[in-house]
PDB file of C-alpha atoms and ligand atoms in Angstrom:
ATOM      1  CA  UNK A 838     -35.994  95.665  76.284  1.00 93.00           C
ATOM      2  CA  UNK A 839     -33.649  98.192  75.350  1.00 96.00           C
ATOM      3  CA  UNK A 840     -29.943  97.004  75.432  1.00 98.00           C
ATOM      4  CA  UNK A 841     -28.764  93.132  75.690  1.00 98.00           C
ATOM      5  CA  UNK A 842     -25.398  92.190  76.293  1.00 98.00           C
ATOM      6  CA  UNK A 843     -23.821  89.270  74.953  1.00 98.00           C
ATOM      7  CA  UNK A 844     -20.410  88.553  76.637  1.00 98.00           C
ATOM      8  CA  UNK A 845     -19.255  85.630  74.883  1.00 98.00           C
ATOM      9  CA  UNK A 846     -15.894  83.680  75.739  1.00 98.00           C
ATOM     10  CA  UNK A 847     -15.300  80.215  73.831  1.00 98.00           C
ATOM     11  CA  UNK A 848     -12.003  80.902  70.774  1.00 97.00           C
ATOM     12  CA  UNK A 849     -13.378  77.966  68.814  1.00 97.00           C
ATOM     13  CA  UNK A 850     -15.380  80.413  66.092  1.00 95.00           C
ATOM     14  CA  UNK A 851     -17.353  78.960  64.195  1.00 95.00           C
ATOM     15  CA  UNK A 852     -16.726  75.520  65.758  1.00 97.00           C
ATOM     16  CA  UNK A 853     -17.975  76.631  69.136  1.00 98.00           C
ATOM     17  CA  UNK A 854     -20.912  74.962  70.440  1.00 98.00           C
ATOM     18  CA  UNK A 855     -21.692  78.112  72.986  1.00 98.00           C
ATOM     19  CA  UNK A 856     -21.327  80.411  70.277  1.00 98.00           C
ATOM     20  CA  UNK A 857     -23.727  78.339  67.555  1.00 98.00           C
ATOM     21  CA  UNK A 858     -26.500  78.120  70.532  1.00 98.00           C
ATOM     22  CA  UNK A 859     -25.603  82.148  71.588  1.00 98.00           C
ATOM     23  CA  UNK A 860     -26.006  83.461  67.530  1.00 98.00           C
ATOM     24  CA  UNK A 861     -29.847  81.340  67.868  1.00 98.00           C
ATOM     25  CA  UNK A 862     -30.572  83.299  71.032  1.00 98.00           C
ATOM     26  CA  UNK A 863     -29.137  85.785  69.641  1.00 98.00           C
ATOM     27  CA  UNK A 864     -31.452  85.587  66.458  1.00 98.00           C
ATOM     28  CA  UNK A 865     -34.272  85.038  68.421  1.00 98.00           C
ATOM     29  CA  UNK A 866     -34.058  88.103  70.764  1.00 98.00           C
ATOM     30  CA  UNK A 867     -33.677  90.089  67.509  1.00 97.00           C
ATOM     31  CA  UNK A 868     -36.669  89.354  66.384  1.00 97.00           C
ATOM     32  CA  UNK A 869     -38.812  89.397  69.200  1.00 97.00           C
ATOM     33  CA  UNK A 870     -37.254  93.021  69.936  1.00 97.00           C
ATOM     34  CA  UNK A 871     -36.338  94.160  66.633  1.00 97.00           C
ATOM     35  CA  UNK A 872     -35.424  97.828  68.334  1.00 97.00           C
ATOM     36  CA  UNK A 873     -33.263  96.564  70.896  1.00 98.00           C
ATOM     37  CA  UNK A 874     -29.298  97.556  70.979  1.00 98.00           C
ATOM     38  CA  UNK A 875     -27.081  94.151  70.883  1.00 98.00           C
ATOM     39  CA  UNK A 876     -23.588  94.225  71.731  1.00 98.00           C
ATOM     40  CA  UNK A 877     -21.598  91.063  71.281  1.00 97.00           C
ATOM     41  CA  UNK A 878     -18.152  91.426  73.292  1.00 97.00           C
ATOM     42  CA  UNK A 879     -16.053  88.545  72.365  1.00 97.00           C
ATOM     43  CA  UNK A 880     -14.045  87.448  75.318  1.00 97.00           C
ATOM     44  CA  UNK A 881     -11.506  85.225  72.838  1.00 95.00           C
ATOM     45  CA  UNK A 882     -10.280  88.044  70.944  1.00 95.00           C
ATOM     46  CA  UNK A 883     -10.342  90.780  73.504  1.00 94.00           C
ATOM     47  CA  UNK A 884      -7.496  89.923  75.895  1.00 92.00           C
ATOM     48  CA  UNK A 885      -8.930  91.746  78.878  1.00 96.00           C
ATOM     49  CA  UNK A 886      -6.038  92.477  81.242  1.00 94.00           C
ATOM     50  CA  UNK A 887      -5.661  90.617  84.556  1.00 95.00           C
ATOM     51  CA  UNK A 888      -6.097  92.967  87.461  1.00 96.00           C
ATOM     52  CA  UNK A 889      -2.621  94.542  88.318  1.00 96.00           C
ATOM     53  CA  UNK A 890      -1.558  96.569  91.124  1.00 97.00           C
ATOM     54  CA  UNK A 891      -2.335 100.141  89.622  1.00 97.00           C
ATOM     55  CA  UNK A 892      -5.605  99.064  87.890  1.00 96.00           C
ATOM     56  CA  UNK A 893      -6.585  97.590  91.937  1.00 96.00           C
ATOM     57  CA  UNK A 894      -5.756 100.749  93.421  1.00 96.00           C
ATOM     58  CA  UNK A 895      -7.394 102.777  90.694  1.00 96.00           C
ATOM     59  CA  UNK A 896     -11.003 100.562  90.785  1.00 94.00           C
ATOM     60  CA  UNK A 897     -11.390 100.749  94.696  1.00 93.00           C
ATOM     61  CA  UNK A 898      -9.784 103.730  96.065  1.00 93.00           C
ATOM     62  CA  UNK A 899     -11.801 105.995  98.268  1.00 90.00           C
ATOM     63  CA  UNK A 900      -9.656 108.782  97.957  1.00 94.00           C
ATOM     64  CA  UNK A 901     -10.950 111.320  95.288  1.00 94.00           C
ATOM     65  CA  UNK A 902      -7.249 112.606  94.513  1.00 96.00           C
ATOM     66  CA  UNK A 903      -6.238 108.927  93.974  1.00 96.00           C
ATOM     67  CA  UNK A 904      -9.259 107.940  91.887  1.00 95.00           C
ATOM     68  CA  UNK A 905      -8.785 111.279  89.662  1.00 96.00           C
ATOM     69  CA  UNK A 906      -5.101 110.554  89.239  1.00 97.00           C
ATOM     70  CA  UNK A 907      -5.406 106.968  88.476  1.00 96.00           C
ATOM     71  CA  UNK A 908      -8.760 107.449  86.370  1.00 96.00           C
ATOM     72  CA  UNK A 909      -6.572 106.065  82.889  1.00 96.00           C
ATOM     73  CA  UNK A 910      -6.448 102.638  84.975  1.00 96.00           C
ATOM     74  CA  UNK A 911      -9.780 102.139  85.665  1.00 96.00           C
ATOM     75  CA  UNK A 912     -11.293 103.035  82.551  1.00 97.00           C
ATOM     76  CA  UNK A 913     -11.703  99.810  81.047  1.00 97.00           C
ATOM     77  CA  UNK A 914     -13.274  98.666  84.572  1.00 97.00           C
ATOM     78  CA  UNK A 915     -15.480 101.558  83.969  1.00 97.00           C
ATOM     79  CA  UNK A 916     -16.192 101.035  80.177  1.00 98.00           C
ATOM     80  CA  UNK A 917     -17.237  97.536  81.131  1.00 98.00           C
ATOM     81  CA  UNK A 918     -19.289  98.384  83.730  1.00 98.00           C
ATOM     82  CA  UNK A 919     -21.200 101.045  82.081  1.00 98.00           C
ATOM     83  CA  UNK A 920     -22.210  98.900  79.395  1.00 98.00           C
ATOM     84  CA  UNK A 921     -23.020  96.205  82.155  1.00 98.00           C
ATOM     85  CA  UNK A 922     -25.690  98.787  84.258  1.00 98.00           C
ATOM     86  CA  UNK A 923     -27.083 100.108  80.817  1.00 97.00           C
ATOM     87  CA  UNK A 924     -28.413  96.477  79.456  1.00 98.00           C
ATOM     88  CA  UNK A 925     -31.570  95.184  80.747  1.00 98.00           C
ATOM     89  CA  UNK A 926     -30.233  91.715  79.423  1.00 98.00           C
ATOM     90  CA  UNK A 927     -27.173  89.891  80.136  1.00 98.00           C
ATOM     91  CA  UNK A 928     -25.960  87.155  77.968  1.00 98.00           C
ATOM     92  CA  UNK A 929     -23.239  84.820  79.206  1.00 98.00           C
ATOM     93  CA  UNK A 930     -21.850  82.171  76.625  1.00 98.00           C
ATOM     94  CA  UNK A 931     -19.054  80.220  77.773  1.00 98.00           C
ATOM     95  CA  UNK A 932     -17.083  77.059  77.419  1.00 98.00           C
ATOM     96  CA  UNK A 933     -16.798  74.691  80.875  1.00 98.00           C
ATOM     97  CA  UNK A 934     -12.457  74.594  80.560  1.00 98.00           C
ATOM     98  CA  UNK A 935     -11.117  72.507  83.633  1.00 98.00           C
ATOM     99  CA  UNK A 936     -14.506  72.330  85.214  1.00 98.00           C
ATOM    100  CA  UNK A 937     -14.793  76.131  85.472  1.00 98.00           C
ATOM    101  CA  UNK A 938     -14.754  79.330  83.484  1.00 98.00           C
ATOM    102  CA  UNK A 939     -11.886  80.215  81.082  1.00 98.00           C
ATOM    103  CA  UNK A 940      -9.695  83.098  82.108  1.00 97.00           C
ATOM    104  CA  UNK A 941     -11.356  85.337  80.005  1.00 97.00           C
ATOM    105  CA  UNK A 942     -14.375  85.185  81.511  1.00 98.00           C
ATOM    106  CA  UNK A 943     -13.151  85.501  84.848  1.00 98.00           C
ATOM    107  CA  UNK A 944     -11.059  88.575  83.604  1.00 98.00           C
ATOM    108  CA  UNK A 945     -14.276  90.128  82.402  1.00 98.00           C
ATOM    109  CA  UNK A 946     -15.623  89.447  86.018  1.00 98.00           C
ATOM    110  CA  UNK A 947     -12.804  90.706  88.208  1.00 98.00           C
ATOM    111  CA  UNK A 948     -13.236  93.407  85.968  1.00 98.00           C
ATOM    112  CA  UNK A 949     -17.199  94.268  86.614  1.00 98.00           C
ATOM    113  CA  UNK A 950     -16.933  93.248  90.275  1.00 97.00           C
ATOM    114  CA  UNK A 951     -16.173  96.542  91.775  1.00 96.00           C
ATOM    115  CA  UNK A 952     -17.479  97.595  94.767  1.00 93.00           C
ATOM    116  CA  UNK A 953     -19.190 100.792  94.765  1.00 93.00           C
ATOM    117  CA  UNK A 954     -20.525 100.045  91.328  1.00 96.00           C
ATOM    118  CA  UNK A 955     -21.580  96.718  91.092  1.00 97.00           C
ATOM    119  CA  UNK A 956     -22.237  95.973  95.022  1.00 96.00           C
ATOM    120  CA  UNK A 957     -21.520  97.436  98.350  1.00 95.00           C
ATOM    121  CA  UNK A 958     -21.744  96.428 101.770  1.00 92.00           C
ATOM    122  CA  UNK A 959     -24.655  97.734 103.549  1.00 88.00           C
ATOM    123  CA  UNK A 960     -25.747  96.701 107.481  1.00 87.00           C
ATOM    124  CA  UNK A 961     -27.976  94.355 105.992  1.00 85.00           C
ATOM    125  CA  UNK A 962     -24.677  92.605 104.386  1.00 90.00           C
ATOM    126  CA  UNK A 963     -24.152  92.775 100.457  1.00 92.00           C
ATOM    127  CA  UNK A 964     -26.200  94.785  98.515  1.00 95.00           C
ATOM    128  CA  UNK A 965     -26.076  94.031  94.503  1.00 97.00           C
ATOM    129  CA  UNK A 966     -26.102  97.239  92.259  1.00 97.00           C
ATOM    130  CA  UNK A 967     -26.820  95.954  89.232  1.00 97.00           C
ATOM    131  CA  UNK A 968     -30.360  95.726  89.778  1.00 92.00           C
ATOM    132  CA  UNK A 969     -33.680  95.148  87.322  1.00 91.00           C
ATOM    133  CA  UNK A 970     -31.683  92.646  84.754  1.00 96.00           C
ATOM    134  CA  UNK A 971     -31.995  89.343  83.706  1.00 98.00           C
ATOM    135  CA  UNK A 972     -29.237  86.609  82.513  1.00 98.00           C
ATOM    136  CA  UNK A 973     -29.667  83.688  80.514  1.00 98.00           C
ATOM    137  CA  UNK A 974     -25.736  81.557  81.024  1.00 98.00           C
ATOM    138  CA  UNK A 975     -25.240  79.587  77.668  1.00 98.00           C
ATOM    139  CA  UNK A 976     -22.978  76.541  78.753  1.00 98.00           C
ATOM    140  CA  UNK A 977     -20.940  74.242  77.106  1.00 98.00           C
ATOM    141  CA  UNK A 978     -19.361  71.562  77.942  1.00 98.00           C
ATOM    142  CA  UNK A 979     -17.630  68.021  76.751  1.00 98.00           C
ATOM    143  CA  UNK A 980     -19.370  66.150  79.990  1.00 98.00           C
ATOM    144  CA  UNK A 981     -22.708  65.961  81.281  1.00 98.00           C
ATOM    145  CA  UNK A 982     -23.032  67.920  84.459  1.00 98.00           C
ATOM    146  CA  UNK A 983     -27.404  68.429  84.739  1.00 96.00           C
ATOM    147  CA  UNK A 984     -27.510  64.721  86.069  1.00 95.00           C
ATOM    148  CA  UNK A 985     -25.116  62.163  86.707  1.00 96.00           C
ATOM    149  CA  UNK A 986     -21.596  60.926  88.741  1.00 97.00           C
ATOM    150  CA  UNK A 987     -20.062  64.528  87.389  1.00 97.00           C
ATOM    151  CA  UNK A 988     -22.361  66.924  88.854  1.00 97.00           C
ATOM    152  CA  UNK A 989     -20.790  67.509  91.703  1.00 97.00           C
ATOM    153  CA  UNK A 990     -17.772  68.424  89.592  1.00 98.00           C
ATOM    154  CA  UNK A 991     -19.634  72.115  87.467  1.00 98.00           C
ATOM    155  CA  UNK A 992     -17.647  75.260  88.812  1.00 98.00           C
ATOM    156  CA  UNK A 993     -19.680  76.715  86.014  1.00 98.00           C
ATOM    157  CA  UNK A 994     -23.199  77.644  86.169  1.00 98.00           C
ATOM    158  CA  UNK A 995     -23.108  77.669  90.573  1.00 98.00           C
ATOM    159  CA  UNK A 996     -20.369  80.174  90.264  1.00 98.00           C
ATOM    160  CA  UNK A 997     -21.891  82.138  87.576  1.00 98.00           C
ATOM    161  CA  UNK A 998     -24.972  82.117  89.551  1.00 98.00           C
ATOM    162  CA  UNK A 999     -23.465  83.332  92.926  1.00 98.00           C
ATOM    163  CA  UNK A1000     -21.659  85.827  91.450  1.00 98.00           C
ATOM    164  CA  UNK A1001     -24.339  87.363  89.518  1.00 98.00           C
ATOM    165  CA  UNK A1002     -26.200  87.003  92.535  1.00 98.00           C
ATOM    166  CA  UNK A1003     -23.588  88.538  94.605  1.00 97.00           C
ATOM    167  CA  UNK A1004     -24.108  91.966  92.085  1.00 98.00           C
ATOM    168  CA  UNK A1005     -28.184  91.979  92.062  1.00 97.00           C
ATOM    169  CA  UNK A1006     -28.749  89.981  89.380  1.00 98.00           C
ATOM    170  CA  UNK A1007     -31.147  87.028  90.638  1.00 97.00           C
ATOM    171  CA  UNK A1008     -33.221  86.137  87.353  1.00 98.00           C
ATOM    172  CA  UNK A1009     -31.047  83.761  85.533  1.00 98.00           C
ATOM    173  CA  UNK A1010     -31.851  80.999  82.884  1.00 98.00           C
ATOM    174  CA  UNK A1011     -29.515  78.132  81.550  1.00 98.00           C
ATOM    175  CA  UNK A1012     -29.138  76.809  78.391  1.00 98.00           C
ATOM    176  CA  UNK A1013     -26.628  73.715  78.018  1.00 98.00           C
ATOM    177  CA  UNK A1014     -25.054  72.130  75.135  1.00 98.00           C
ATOM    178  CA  UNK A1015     -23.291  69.207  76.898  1.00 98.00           C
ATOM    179  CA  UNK A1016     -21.979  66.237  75.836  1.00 97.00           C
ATOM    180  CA  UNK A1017     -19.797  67.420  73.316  1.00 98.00           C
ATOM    181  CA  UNK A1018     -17.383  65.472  74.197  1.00 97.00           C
ATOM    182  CA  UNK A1019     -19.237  61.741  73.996  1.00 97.00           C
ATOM    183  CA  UNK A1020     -20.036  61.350  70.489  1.00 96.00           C
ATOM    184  CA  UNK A1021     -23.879  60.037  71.054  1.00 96.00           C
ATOM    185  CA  UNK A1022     -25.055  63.313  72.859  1.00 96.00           C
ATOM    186  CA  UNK A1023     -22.439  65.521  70.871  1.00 96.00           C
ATOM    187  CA  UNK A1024     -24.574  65.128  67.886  1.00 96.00           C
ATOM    188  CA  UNK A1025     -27.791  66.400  69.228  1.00 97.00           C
ATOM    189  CA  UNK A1026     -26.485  69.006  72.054  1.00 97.00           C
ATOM    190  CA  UNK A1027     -26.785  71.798  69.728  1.00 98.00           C
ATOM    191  CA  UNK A1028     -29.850  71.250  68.263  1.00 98.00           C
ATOM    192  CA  UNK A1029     -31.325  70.671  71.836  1.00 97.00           C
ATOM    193  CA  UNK A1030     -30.019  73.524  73.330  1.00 98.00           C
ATOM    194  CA  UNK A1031     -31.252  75.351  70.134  1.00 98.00           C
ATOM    195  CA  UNK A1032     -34.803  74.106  71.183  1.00 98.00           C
ATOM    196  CA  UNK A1033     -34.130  75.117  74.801  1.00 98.00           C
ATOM    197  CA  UNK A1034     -33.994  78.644  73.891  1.00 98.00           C
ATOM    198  CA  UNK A1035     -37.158  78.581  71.879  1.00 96.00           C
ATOM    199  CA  UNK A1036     -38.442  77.869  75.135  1.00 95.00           C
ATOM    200  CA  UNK A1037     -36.853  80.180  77.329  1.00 97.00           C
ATOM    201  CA  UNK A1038     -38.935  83.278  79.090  1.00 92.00           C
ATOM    202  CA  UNK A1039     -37.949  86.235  77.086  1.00 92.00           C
TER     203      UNK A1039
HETATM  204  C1  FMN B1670      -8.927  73.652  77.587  1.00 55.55           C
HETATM  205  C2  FMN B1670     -10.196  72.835  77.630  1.00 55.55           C
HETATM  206  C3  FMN B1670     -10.635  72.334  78.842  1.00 55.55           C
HETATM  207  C4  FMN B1670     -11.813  71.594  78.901  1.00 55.55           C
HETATM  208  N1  FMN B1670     -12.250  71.152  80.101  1.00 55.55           N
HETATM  209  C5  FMN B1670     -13.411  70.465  80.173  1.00 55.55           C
HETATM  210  C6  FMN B1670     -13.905  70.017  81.425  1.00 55.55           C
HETATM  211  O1  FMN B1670     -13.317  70.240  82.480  1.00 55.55           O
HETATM  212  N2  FMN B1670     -15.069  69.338  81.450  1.00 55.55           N
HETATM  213  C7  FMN B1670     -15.790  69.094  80.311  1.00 55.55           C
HETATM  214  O2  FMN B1670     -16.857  68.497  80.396  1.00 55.55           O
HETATM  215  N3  FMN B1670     -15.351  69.518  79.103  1.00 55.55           N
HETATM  216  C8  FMN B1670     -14.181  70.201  79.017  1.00 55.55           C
HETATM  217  N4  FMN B1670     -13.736  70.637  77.809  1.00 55.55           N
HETATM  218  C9  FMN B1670     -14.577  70.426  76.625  1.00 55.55           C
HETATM  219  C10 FMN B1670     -15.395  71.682  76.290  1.00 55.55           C
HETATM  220  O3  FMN B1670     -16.160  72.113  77.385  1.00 55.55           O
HETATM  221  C11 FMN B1670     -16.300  71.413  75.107  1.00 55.55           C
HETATM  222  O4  FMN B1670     -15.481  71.146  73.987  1.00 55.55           O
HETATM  223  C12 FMN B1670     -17.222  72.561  74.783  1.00 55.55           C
HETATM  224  O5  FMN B1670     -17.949  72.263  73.625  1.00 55.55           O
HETATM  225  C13 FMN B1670     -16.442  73.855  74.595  1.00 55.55           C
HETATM  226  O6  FMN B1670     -17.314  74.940  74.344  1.00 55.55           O
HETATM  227  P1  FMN B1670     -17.296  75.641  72.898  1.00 55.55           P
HETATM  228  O7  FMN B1670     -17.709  74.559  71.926  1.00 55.55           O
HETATM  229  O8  FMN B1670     -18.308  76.730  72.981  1.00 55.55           O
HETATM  230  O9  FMN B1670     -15.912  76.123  72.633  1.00 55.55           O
HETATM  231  C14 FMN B1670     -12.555  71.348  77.719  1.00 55.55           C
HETATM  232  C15 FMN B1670     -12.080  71.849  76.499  1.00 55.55           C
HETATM  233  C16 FMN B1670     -10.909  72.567  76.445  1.00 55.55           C
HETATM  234  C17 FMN B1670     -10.429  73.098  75.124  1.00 55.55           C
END
C-alpha cells in the first residue's frame, strides 16, 4: 500500500459523524502501513468548480490543438485525476444530504469522470481505467437506510458504487454511521461504525 486517498465531503468539522469514523480509519490505516502516503482532500473547504463550458471542451476534446490550447482548463481535472490513478486506496467519506451526495462530492466526480482517463468505451462496452484499487465509502446519514421502510430511498452508497464501478473500481467496503438523526441510534452510530472499521479487510 503505497498512496491512500481520503476524499472527504461533510462541512460539519469536528461535529461530523463521517469525518470522526474517516480520522479512525484513517488512524488505523496509519498504523497498519506506517510508510504509506495519505492525502486528505477536504471537499467542504475546497469549492471544486462545477463543470463549465471551457473546462467540458478542454477535459474531452480529441483534437490535440484544442487540448494544448485549453490545457489551463483541464488542469484541475487532471490534478485530480492523477492523484486518483496514483493511490492504491480510495477513501470516500460523505454525508447522505437529500438522500444523495452533496454537491461537492459530485463536483469531485464530474471532475474524475473523464473519458480517456478514467474509462473508455471499448467493443466490449465500458472499460474502467482506474484499475487495481480498492474503496471503502464512509456514510452518514440522519436515517437508517441498511434495513427498513427507507431503503429504497439511499442515492448514496448504489450510486457511489456504480460509479466507481463504471471507472474499474469493483472492490468496495461500507462503513455507516446512521441514525444520527433519531436520538437512540445517534448515540451509538459512531462508536459502531468505529468498530466496523476494526473489522474491515485492509
Ligand atoms: C442539508 C442536509 C440534508 C440532509 N438530508 C438527509 C437525508 O436526506 N436523509 C437522512 O437520513 N439524513 C439527512 N441529513 C442528515 C445527515 O445525513 C446527518 O446529519 C449526517 O450525520 C451528516 O453527516 P456528517 O455528520 O458527516 O456531516 C441531512 C443533513 C443536512 C445538513
Amino acid at each position: 500500500m503505497n498512496t491512500i486517498l481520503f476524499i472527504e465531503a461533510s462541512p460539519r468539522g469536528k461535529a461530523s459523524a463521517s469525518r470522526s469514523v474517516s480520522d479512525t480509519l484513517a488512524a488505523r490505516l496509519t498504523d497498519l502501513y506506517p510508510s504509506a502516503k495519505l492525502i486528505r482532500r477536504n471537499l467542504a473547504a475546497e469549492h471544486l468548480p462545477h463543470l463549465d463550458d471551457t473546462t467540458l471542451r478542454a477535459i474531452s476534446t480529441k483534437d490535440a490543438d484544442e487540448a494544448e490550447r485549453l490545457k489551463e482548463a483541464a488542469r484541475q481535472s487532471d490534478q485530480l485525476i492523477d492523484e486518483l490513478l496514483e493511490s492504491d486506496l480510495l477513501v470516500i467519506a460523505t454525508p447522505m444530504w437529500n438522500f444523495g451526495i452533496p454537491s461537492a462530492l459530485k463536483a469531485w466526480i464530474d471532475l474524475v469522470v473523464r473519458p480517456g482517463r478514467t474509462f473508455q468505451y471499448a467493443d466490449s462496452g465500458v472499460l474502467g481505467l482506474a484499475k487495481d484499487k480498492k474503496a471503502i465509502l464512509v456514510l452518514a446519514s440522519g436515517g437508517v437506510f441498511t434495513s427498513g421502510p427507507w431503503r429504497p430511498w439511499d442515492f448514496v452508497e448504489p450510486y457511489l458504487r456504480q460509479i466507481l464501478g463504471f471507472i474499474g473500481i469493483v472492490d468496495v467496503q461500507t462503513v455507516r454511521a446512521e441514525g444520527m438523526n433519531i436520538p437512540d441510534l445517534a448515540i451509538g452510530a459512531v462508536p459502531r461504525a468505529n468498530k466496523a472499521v476494526e473489522e474491515l479487510a485492509l
